[in-house]
Coordinates of C-alpha atoms and ligand atoms in Angstrom, one line a residue:
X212 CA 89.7 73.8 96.6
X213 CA 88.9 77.2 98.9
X214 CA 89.4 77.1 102.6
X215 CA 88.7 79.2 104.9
X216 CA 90.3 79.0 108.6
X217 CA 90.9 81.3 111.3
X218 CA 90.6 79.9 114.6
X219 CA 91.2 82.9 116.9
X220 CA 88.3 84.0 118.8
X221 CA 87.9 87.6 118.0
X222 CA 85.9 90.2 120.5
X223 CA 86.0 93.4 119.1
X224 CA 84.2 96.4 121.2
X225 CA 85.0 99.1 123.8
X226 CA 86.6 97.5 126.8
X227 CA 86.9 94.2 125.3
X228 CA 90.3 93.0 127.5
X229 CA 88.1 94.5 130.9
X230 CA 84.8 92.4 129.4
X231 CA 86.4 89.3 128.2
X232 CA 88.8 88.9 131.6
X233 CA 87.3 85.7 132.4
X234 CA 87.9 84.5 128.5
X235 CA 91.7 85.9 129.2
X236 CA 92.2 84.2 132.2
X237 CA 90.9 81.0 130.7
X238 CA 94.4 80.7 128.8
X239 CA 96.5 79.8 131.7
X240 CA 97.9 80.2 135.1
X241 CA 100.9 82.6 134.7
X242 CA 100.8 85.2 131.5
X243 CA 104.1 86.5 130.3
X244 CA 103.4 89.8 128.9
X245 CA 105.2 90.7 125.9
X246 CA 105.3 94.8 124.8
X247 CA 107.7 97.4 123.7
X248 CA 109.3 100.1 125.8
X249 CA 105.9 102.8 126.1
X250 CA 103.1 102.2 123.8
X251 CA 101.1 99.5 125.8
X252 CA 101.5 101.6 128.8
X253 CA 100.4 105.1 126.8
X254 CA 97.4 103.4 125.3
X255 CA 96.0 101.5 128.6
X256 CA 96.2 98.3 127.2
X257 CA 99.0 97.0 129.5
X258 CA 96.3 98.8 132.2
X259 CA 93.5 96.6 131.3
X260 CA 95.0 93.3 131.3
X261 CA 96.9 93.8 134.1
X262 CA 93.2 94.3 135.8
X263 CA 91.6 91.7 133.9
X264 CA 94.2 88.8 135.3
X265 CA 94.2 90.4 138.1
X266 CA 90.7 90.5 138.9
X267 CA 90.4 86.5 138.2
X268 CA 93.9 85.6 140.2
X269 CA 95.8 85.4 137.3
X270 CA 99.8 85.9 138.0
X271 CA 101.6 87.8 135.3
X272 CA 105.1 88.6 134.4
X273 CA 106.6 91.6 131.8
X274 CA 109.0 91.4 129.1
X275 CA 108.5 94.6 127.6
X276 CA 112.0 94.8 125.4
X277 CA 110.6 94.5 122.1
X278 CA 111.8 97.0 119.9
X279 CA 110.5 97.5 116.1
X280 CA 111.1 94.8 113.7
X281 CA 112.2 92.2 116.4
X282 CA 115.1 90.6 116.2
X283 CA 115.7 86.8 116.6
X284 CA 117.6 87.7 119.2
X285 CA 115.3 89.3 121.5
X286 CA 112.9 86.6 121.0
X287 CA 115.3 84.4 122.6
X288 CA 115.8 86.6 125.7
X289 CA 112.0 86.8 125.9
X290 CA 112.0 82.9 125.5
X291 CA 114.5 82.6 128.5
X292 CA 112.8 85.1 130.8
X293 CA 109.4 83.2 129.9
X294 CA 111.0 79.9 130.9
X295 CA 112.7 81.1 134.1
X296 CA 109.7 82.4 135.7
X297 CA 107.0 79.5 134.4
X298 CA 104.6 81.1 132.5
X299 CA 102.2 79.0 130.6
X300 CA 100.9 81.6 128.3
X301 CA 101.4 84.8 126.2
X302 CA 99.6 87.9 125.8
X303 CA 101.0 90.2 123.1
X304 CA 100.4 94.0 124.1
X305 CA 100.8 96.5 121.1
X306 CA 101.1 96.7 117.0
X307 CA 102.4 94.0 114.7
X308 CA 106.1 93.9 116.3
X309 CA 105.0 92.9 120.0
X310 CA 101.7 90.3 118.6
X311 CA 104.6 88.5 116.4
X312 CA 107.1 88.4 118.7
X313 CA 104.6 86.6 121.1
X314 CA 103.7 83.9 118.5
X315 CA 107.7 83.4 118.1
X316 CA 108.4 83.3 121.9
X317 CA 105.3 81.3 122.9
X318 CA 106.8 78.7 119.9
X319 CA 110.5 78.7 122.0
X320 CA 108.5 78.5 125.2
X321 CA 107.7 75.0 124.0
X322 CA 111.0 74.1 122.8
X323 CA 112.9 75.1 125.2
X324 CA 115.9 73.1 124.6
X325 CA 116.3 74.7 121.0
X326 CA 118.7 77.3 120.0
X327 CA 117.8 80.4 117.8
X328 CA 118.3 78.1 114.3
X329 CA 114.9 76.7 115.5
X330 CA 112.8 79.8 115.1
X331 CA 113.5 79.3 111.0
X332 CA 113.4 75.3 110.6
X333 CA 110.9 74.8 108.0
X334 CA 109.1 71.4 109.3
X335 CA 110.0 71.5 112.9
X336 CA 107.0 71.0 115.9
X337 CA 105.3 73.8 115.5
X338 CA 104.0 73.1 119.1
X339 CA 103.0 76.7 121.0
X340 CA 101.7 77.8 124.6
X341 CA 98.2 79.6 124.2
X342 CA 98.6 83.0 122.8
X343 CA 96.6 86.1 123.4
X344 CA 96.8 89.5 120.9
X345 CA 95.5 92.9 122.0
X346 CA 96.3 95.2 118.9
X347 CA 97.3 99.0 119.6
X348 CA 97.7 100.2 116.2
X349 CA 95.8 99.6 113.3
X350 CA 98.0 97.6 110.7
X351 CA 99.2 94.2 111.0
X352 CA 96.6 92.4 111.2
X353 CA 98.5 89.8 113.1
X354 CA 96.1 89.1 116.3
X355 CA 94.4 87.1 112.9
X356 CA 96.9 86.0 110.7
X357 CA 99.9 82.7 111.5
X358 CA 102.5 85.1 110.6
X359 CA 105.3 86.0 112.5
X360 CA 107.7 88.0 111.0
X361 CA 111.5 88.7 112.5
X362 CA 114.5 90.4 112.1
X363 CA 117.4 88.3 111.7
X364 CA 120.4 91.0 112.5
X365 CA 123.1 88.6 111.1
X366 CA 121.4 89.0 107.4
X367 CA 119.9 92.6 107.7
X368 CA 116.6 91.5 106.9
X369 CA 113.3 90.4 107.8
X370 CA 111.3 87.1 107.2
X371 CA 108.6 85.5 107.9
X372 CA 109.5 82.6 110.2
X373 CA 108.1 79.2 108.6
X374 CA 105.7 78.7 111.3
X375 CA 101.5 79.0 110.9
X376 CA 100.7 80.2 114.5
X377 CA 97.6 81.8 115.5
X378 CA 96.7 83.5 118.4
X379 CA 93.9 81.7 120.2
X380 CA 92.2 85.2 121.7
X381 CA 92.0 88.7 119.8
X382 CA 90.6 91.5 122.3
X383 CA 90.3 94.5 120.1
X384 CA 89.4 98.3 121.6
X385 CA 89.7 101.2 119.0
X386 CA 90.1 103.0 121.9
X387 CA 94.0 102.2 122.1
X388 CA 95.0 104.4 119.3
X389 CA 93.6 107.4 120.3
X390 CA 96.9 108.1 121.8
X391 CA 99.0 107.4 118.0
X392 CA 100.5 109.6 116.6
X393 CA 98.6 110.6 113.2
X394 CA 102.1 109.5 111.5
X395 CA 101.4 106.3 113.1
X396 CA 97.9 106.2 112.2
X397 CA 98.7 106.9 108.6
X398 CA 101.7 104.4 108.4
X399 CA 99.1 101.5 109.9
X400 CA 96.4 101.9 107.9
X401 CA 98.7 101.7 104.9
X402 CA 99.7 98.8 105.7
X403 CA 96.3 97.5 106.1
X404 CA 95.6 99.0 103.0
X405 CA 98.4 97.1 101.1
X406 CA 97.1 94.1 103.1
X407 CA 94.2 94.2 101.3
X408 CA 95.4 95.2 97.8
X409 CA 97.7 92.2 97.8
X410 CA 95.6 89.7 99.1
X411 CA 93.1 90.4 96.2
X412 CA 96.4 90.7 93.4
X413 CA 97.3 86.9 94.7
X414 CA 97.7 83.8 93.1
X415 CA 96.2 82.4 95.7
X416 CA 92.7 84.6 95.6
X417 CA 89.6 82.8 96.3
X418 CA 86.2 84.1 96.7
X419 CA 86.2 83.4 100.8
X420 CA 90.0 85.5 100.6
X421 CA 88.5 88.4 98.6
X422 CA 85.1 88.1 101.1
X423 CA 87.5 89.6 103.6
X424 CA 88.9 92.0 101.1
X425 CA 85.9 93.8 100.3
X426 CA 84.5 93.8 103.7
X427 CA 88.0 95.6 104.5
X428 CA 87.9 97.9 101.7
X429 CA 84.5 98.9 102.7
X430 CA 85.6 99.7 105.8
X431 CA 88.9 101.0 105.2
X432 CA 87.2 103.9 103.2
X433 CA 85.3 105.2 106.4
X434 CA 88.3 106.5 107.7
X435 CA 89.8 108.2 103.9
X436 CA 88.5 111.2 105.3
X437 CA 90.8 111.3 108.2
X438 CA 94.0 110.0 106.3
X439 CA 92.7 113.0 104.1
X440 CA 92.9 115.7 107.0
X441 CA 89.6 116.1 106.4
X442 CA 88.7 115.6 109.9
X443 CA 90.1 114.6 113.7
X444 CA 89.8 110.6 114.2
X445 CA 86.1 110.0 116.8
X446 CA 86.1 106.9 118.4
X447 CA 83.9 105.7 115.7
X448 CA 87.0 105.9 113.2
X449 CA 89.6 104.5 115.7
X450 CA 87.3 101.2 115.9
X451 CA 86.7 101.4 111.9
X452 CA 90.5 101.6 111.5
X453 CA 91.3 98.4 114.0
X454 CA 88.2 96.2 112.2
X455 CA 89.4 97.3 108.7
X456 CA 93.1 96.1 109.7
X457 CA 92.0 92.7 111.3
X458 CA 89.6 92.1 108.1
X459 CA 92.8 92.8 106.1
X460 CA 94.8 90.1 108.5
X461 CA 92.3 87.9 107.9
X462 CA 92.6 88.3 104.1
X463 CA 96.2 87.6 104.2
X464 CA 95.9 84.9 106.6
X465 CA 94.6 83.0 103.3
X466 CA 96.5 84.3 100.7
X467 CA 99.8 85.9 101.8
X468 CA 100.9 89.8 101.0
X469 CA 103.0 89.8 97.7
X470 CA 105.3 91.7 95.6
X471 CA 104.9 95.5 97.9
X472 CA 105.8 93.6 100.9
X473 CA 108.2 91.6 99.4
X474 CA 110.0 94.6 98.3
X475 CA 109.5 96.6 101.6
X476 CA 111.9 94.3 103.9
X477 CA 115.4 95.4 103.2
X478 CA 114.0 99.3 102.3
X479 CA 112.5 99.4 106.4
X480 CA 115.5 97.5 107.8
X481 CA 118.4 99.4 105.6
X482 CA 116.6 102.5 105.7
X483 CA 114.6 102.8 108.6
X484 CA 111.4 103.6 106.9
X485 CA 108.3 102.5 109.2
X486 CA 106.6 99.4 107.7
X487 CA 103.3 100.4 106.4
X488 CA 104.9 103.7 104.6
X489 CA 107.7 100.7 103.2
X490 CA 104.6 98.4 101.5
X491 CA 102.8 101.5 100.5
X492 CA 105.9 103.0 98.8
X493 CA 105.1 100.4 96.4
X494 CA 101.7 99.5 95.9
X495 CA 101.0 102.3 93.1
X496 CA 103.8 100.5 91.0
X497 CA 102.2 96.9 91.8
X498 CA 98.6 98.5 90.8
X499 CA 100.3 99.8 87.7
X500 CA 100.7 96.2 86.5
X501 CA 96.8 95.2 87.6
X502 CA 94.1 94.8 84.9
X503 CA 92.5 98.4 84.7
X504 CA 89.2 96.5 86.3
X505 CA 91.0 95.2 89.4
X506 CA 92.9 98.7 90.2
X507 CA 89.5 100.5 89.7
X508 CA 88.0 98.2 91.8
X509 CA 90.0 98.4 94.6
X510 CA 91.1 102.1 94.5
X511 CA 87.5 103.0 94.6
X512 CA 86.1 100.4 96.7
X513 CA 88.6 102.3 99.3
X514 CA 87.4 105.8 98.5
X515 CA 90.3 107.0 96.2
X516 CA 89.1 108.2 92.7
X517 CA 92.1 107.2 90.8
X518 CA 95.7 106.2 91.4
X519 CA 96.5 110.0 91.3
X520 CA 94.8 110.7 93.9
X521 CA 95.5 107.1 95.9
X522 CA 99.6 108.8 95.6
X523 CA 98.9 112.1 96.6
X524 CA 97.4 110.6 99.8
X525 CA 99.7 108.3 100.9
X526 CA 102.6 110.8 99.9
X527 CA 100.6 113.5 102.3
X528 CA 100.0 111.2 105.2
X529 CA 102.8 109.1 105.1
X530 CA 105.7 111.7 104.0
X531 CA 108.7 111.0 101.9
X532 CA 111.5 108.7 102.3
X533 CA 114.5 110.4 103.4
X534 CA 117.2 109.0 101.9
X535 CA 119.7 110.3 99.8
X536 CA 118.9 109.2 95.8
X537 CA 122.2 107.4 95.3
X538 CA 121.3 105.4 98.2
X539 CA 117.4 105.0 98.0
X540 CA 118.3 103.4 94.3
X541 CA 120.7 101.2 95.9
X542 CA 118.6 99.8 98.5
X543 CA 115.8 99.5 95.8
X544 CA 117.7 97.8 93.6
X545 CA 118.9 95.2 96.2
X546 CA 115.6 95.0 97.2
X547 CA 115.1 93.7 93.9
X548 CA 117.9 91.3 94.0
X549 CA 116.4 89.9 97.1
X550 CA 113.1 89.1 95.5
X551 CA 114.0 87.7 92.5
X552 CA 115.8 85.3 94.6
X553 CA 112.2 84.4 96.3
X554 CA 110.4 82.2 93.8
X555 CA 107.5 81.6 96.0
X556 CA 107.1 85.3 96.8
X557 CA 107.1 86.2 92.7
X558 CA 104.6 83.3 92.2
X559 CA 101.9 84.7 94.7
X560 CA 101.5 87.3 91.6
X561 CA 98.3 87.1 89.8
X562 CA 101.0 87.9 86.5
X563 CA 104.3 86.6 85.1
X564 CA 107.0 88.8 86.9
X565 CA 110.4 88.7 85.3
X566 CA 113.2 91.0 86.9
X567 CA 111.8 94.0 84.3
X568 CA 108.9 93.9 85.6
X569 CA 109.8 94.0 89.1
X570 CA 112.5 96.9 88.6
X571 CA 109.4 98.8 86.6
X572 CA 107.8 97.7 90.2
X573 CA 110.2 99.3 92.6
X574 CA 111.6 102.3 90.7
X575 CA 108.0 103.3 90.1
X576 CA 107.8 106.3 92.4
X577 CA 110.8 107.6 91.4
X578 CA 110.2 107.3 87.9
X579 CA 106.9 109.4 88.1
X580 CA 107.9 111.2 90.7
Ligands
FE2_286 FE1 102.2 94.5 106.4

């Protein structure tokens, strides 16, 4: 059996929070804003939906504490703030960290009485207040997908909370990343990239799946040029860029990412490496291991003649990781530990991994370095 399912109503065009305010201010009577510390202000988006609510009466409070990768913890202080003043809705202002961070809190809105334990128990009500996502950055995906991925500090890691929650409202302007950095930039699209890649190498693959996948691809490639240095970003790339990464959500939102991201966790919350450059890190390793068909397929299909040149891009755009080797080896190697330890991770695969396979996997950059 296929299925395909993705409730959130997506508006994707220049000034879509300012022309969809009455759409916005259809969620609720008191938004709690969730951002970081600057982007969301940089960018304009925070700008915009302030003036969208406002201009329909809409009250509207700010948590803007969310840091990269955000911790259970903060999610609860969110959660309390949220409660205190009311709210009865959440708009998620900026890239992946603030959009699942609002999926998490809008979930502890509604269970209030719950402690932080709640945020992982498999099962639970998965009851939410209406959500909103405007994406800044070009990446996650996660204004489409049910995932909601967290730091938990006690562990050092990241996980995907067992929750499916969806936004109910995606307003998408290219126009916020004009102000990224091209590090940024490059780091996102990776991880769209990768979003894409492992949603096709999945177990769980279907033909509606790997619809979105080459839609994304497609897409994806008419930006190569820029990741190249060919040419400065036009507003024509920037909204290229955000529709490729929300095809890519919408890809995994079927069919989960896979071994790369697996792997990626404990090498962005030991060593600090920005997500997208993490998954990237080892997607020529994971491609490696396709059938020579598949990798052609999607290397070219993206605008990259070979793997060759796929690795000279991402290790141009992206930059190295800067860690010591002793330690880079040691963190790759526990991030193998961790993943052989995820049987449901391993199984989403489209091949038998055994723990050979997966160390060939991780150590694949420095072994062809
Ligand atoms: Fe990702």
């Amino acid at each position: 059996m296929s299925t395909f399912y993705m409730p959130a109503r997506v508006f994707e065009e220049e000034g879509a929070v300012l022309n969809h305010a009455g759409d916005l201010a259809a969620m609720g009577r008191k938004a709690l804003l969730v951002t970081g510390r600057r982007s969301a202000r940089a960018n304009g988006s925070y700008d915009d939906v302030v003036k969208a609510l406002e201009s329909k009466g809409v009250s509207h409070v700010l948590f803007d504490e969310i840091e990269e990768n955000p911790s259970t913890h903060t999610i609860m202080k969110a959660r309390d703030f949220g409660v205190s003043e009311g709210v009865d809705f959440v708009i998620g202002i900026g890239g992946g960290s603030p959009m699942d961070a609002a999926k998490a809190i809008s979930l502890m809105i509604c269970h209030k009485g719950e402690g932080v334990d709640y945020l992982y128990r498999a099962g639970a009500d998965d009851s939410v207040l209406p959500i909103v996502c405007v994406p800044t950055t070009c990446g996650t995906g996660s204004e489409v997908t049910p995932v909601s991925v967290l730091t938990i500090p006690e562990k050092q890691t990241k996980k995907s909370i067992p929750f499916k929650i969806f936004a109910d409202l995606a307003l998408i302007d290219g126009r916020y990343l004009a102000s990224c950095s091209p590090r940024v930039l490059h780091n996102t699209a990776f991880d769209a990239l990768t979003h894409l890649i492992e949603s096709y190498l999945n177990s769980k693959a279907s033909d509606y799946s790997r619809m979105c996948v080459d839609a994304g691809l497609r897409v994806w490639s008419r930006s190569l040029p820029v990741i190249r240095g060919e040419r400065t970003a036009g507003p024509e790339d920037y909204a290229n860029m955000m529709r490729a990464s929300m095809m890519a959500g919408m890809a995994i939102a079927h069919t989960a990412t896979t071994l790369p991201h697996g792997l990626s966790y404990s090498v962005t919350t030991k060593l600090h490496v920005p997500h997208g450059k993490a998954t990237a890190y080892f997607t020529a390793g994971y491609l490696s291991e396709a059938p020579e068909k598949a990798r052609s397929y999607l290397l070219q299909t993206a605008g990259f003649t070979d793997l060759a040149d796929f690795r000279t891009v991402y290790h141009r755009a992206c930059g190295e990781i800067e860690a010591e080797e002793g330690l880079l080896k040691e963190v790759l190697q526990g991030a193998v530990e961790e993943l052989s330890s995820n049987p449901v991770k391993l199984g989403l695969a489209p091949f038998p991994v055994d723990r050979e396979k997966l160390e060939k996997i991780a150590f694949y950059e420095l072994t062809h370095a």
